[in-house]
CSV table of C-alpha atoms in Angstrom, one decimal:
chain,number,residue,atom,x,y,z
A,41,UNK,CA,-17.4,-11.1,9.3
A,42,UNK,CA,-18.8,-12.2,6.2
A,43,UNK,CA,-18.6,-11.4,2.6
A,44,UNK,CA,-22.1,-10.7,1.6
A,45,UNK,CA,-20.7,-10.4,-2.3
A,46,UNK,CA,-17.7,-9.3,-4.5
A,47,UNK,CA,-17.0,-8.6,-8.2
A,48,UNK,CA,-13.5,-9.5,-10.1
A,49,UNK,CA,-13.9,-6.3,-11.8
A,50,UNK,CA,-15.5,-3.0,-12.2
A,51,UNK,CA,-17.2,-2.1,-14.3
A,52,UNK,CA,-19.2,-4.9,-13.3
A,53,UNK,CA,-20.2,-7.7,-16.5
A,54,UNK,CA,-23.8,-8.5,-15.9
A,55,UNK,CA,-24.1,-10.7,-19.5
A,56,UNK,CA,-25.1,-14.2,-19.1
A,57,UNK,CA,-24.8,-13.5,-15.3
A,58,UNK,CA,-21.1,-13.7,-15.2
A,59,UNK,CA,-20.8,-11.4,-11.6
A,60,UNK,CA,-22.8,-14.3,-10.3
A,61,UNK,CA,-21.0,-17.5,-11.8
A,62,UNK,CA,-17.7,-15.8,-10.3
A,63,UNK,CA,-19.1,-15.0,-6.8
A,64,UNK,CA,-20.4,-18.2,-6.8
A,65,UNK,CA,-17.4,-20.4,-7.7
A,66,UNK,CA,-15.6,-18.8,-4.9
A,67,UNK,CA,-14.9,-20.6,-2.0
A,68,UNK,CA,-17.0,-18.7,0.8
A,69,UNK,CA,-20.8,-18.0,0.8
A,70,UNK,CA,-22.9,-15.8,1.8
A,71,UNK,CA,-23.3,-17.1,5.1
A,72,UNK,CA,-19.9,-17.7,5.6
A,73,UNK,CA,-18.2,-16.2,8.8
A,74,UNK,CA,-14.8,-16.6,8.1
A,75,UNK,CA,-11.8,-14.4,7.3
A,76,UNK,CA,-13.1,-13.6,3.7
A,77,UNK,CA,-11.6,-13.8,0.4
A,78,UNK,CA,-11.2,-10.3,-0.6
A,79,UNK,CA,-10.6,-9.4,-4.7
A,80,UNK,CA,-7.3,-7.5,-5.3
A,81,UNK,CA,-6.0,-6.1,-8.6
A,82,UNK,CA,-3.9,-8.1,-10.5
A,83,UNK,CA,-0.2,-7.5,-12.0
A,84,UNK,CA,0.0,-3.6,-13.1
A,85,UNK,CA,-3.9,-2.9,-11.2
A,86,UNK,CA,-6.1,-4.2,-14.1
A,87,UNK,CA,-8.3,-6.3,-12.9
A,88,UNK,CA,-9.8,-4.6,-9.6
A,89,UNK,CA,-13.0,-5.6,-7.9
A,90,UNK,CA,-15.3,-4.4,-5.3
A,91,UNK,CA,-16.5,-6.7,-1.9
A,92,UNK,CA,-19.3,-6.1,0.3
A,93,UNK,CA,-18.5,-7.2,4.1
A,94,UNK,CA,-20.6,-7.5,7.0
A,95,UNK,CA,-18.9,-7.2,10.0
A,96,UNK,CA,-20.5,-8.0,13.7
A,97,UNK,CA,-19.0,-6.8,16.7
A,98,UNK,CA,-20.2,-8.2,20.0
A,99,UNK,CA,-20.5,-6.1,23.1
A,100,UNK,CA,-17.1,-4.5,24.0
A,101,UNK,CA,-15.0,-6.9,21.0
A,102,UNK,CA,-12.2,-5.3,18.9
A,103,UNK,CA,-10.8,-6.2,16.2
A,104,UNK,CA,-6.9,-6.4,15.6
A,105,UNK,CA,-5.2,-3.8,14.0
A,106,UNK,CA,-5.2,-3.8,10.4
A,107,UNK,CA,-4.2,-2.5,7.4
A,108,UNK,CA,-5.3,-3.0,3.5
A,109,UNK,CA,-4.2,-2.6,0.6
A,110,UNK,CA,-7.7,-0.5,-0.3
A,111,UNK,CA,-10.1,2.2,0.1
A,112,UNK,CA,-13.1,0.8,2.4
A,113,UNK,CA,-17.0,2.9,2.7
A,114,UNK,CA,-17.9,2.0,5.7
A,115,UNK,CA,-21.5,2.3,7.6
A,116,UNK,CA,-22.1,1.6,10.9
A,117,UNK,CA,-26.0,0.5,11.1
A,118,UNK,CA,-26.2,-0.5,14.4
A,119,UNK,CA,-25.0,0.3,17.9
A,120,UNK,CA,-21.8,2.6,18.2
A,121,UNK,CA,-18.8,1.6,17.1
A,122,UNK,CA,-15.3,3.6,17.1
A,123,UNK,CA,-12.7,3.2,14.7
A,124,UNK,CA,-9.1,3.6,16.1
A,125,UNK,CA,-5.5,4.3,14.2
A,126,UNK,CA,-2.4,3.3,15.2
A,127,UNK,CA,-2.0,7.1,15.9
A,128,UNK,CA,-4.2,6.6,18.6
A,129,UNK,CA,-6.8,9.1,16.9
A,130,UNK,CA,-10.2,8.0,17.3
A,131,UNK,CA,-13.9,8.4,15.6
A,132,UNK,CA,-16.7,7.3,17.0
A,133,UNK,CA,-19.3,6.4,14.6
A,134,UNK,CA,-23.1,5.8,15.7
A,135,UNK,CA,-25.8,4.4,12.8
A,136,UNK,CA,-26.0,6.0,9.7
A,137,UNK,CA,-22.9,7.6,10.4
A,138,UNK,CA,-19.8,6.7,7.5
A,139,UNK,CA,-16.0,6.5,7.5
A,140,UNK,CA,-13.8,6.3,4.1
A,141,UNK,CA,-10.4,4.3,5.6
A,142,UNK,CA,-7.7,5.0,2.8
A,143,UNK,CA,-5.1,2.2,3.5
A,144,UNK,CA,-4.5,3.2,7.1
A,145,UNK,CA,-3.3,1.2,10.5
A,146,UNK,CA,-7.0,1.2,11.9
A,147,UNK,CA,-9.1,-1.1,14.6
A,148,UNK,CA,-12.8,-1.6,15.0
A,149,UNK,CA,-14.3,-1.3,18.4
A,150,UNK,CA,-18.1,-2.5,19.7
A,151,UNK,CA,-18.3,1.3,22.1
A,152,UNK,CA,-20.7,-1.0,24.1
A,153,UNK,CA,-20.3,-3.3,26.9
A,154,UNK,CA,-24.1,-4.4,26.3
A,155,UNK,CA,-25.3,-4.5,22.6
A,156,UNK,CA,-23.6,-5.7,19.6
A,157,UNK,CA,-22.7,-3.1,16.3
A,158,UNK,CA,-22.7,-4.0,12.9
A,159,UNK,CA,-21.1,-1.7,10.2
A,160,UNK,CA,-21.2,-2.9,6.4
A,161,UNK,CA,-17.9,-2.2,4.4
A,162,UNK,CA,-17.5,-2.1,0.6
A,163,UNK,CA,-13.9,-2.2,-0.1
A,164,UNK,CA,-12.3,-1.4,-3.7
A,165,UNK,CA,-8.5,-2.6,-4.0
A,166,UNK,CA,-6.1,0.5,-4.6
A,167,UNK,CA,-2.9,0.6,-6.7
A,168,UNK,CA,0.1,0.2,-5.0
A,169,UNK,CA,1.6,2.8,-2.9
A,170,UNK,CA,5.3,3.7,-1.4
A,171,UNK,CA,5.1,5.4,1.6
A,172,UNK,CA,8.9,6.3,3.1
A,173,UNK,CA,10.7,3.5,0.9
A,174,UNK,CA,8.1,0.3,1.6
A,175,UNK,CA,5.3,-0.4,-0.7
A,176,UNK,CA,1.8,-0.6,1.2
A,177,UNK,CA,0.7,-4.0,1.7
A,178,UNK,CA,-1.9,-5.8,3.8
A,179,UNK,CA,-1.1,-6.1,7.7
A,180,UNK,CA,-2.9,-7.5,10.1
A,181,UNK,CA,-0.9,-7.5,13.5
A,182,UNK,CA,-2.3,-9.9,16.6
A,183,UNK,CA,-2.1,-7.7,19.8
A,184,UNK,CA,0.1,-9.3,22.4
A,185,UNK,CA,0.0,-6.6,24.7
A,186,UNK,CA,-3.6,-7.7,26.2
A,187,UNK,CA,-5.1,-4.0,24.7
A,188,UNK,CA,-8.1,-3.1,25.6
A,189,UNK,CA,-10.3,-0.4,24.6
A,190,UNK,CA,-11.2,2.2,26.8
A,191,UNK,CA,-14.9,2.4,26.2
């Protein structure tokens, strides 16, 4: 995965290039393949930001089961991917084909056990949410069951 850019705020402040000097002075670059830094809203949902992610999936990889504290536009533009809820439900996406994820227990799976998939995600930090008592947050649950995907 890797953060191809992200703004602190929207609307976005283009003077003097400030969208830039922020991106920059964060601590992952464009290149960077690492679990990335993603903007959230600050105290009382103020300060909300937008990030654009690049995700690669190898042939037949997944990726945990997740949830986030957003709501994600995402685009599959190559191979087939198919995104999974903890439900069990299941889309299957092929390129040019988009999902909106709304906060959601959800999984990312490369449908192929011979090319890789890429979808591109913008995600836009939502205000907090109590669902049955429990205030959404961000999970991200390692699978210790040794799932895998029926492809």
């Amino acid at each position: 995965m890797a953060r191809s850019y992200s703004v602190p705020n929207i609307p976005v402040n283009f003077a003097d290039d400030e969208d830039l000097k922020e991106y920059l002075a964060g601590p992952e670059s464009v290149s960077s393949f690492q679990r990335p830094e993603i903007v959230v809203p600050s105290e009382g949902g103020n300060n909300s930001g937008a990030n654009c992610l690049v995700v690669d999936l190898q042939p037949g990889a997944f990726s945990v089961m997740h949830q986030t504290v957003s709501i994600d536009f995402s685009i599959c533009v190559i191979g087939t991917i198919v995104h999974e809820l903890d439900s069990g439900e299941r889309v299957t996406l092929k390129a040019g084909d988009h999902i909106v994820q709304r906060g959601t227990n959800h999984r990312w799976i490369n449908a192929s056990k011979t090319e890789p998939a890429r979808f591109v995600a913008v995600t836009i930090p939502s205000l907090p949410l109590e669902i049955g008592g429990k205030v959404l947050e961000e999970v991200h649950i390692p699978d210790q069951s040794g799932y895998q995907p029926k492809l």
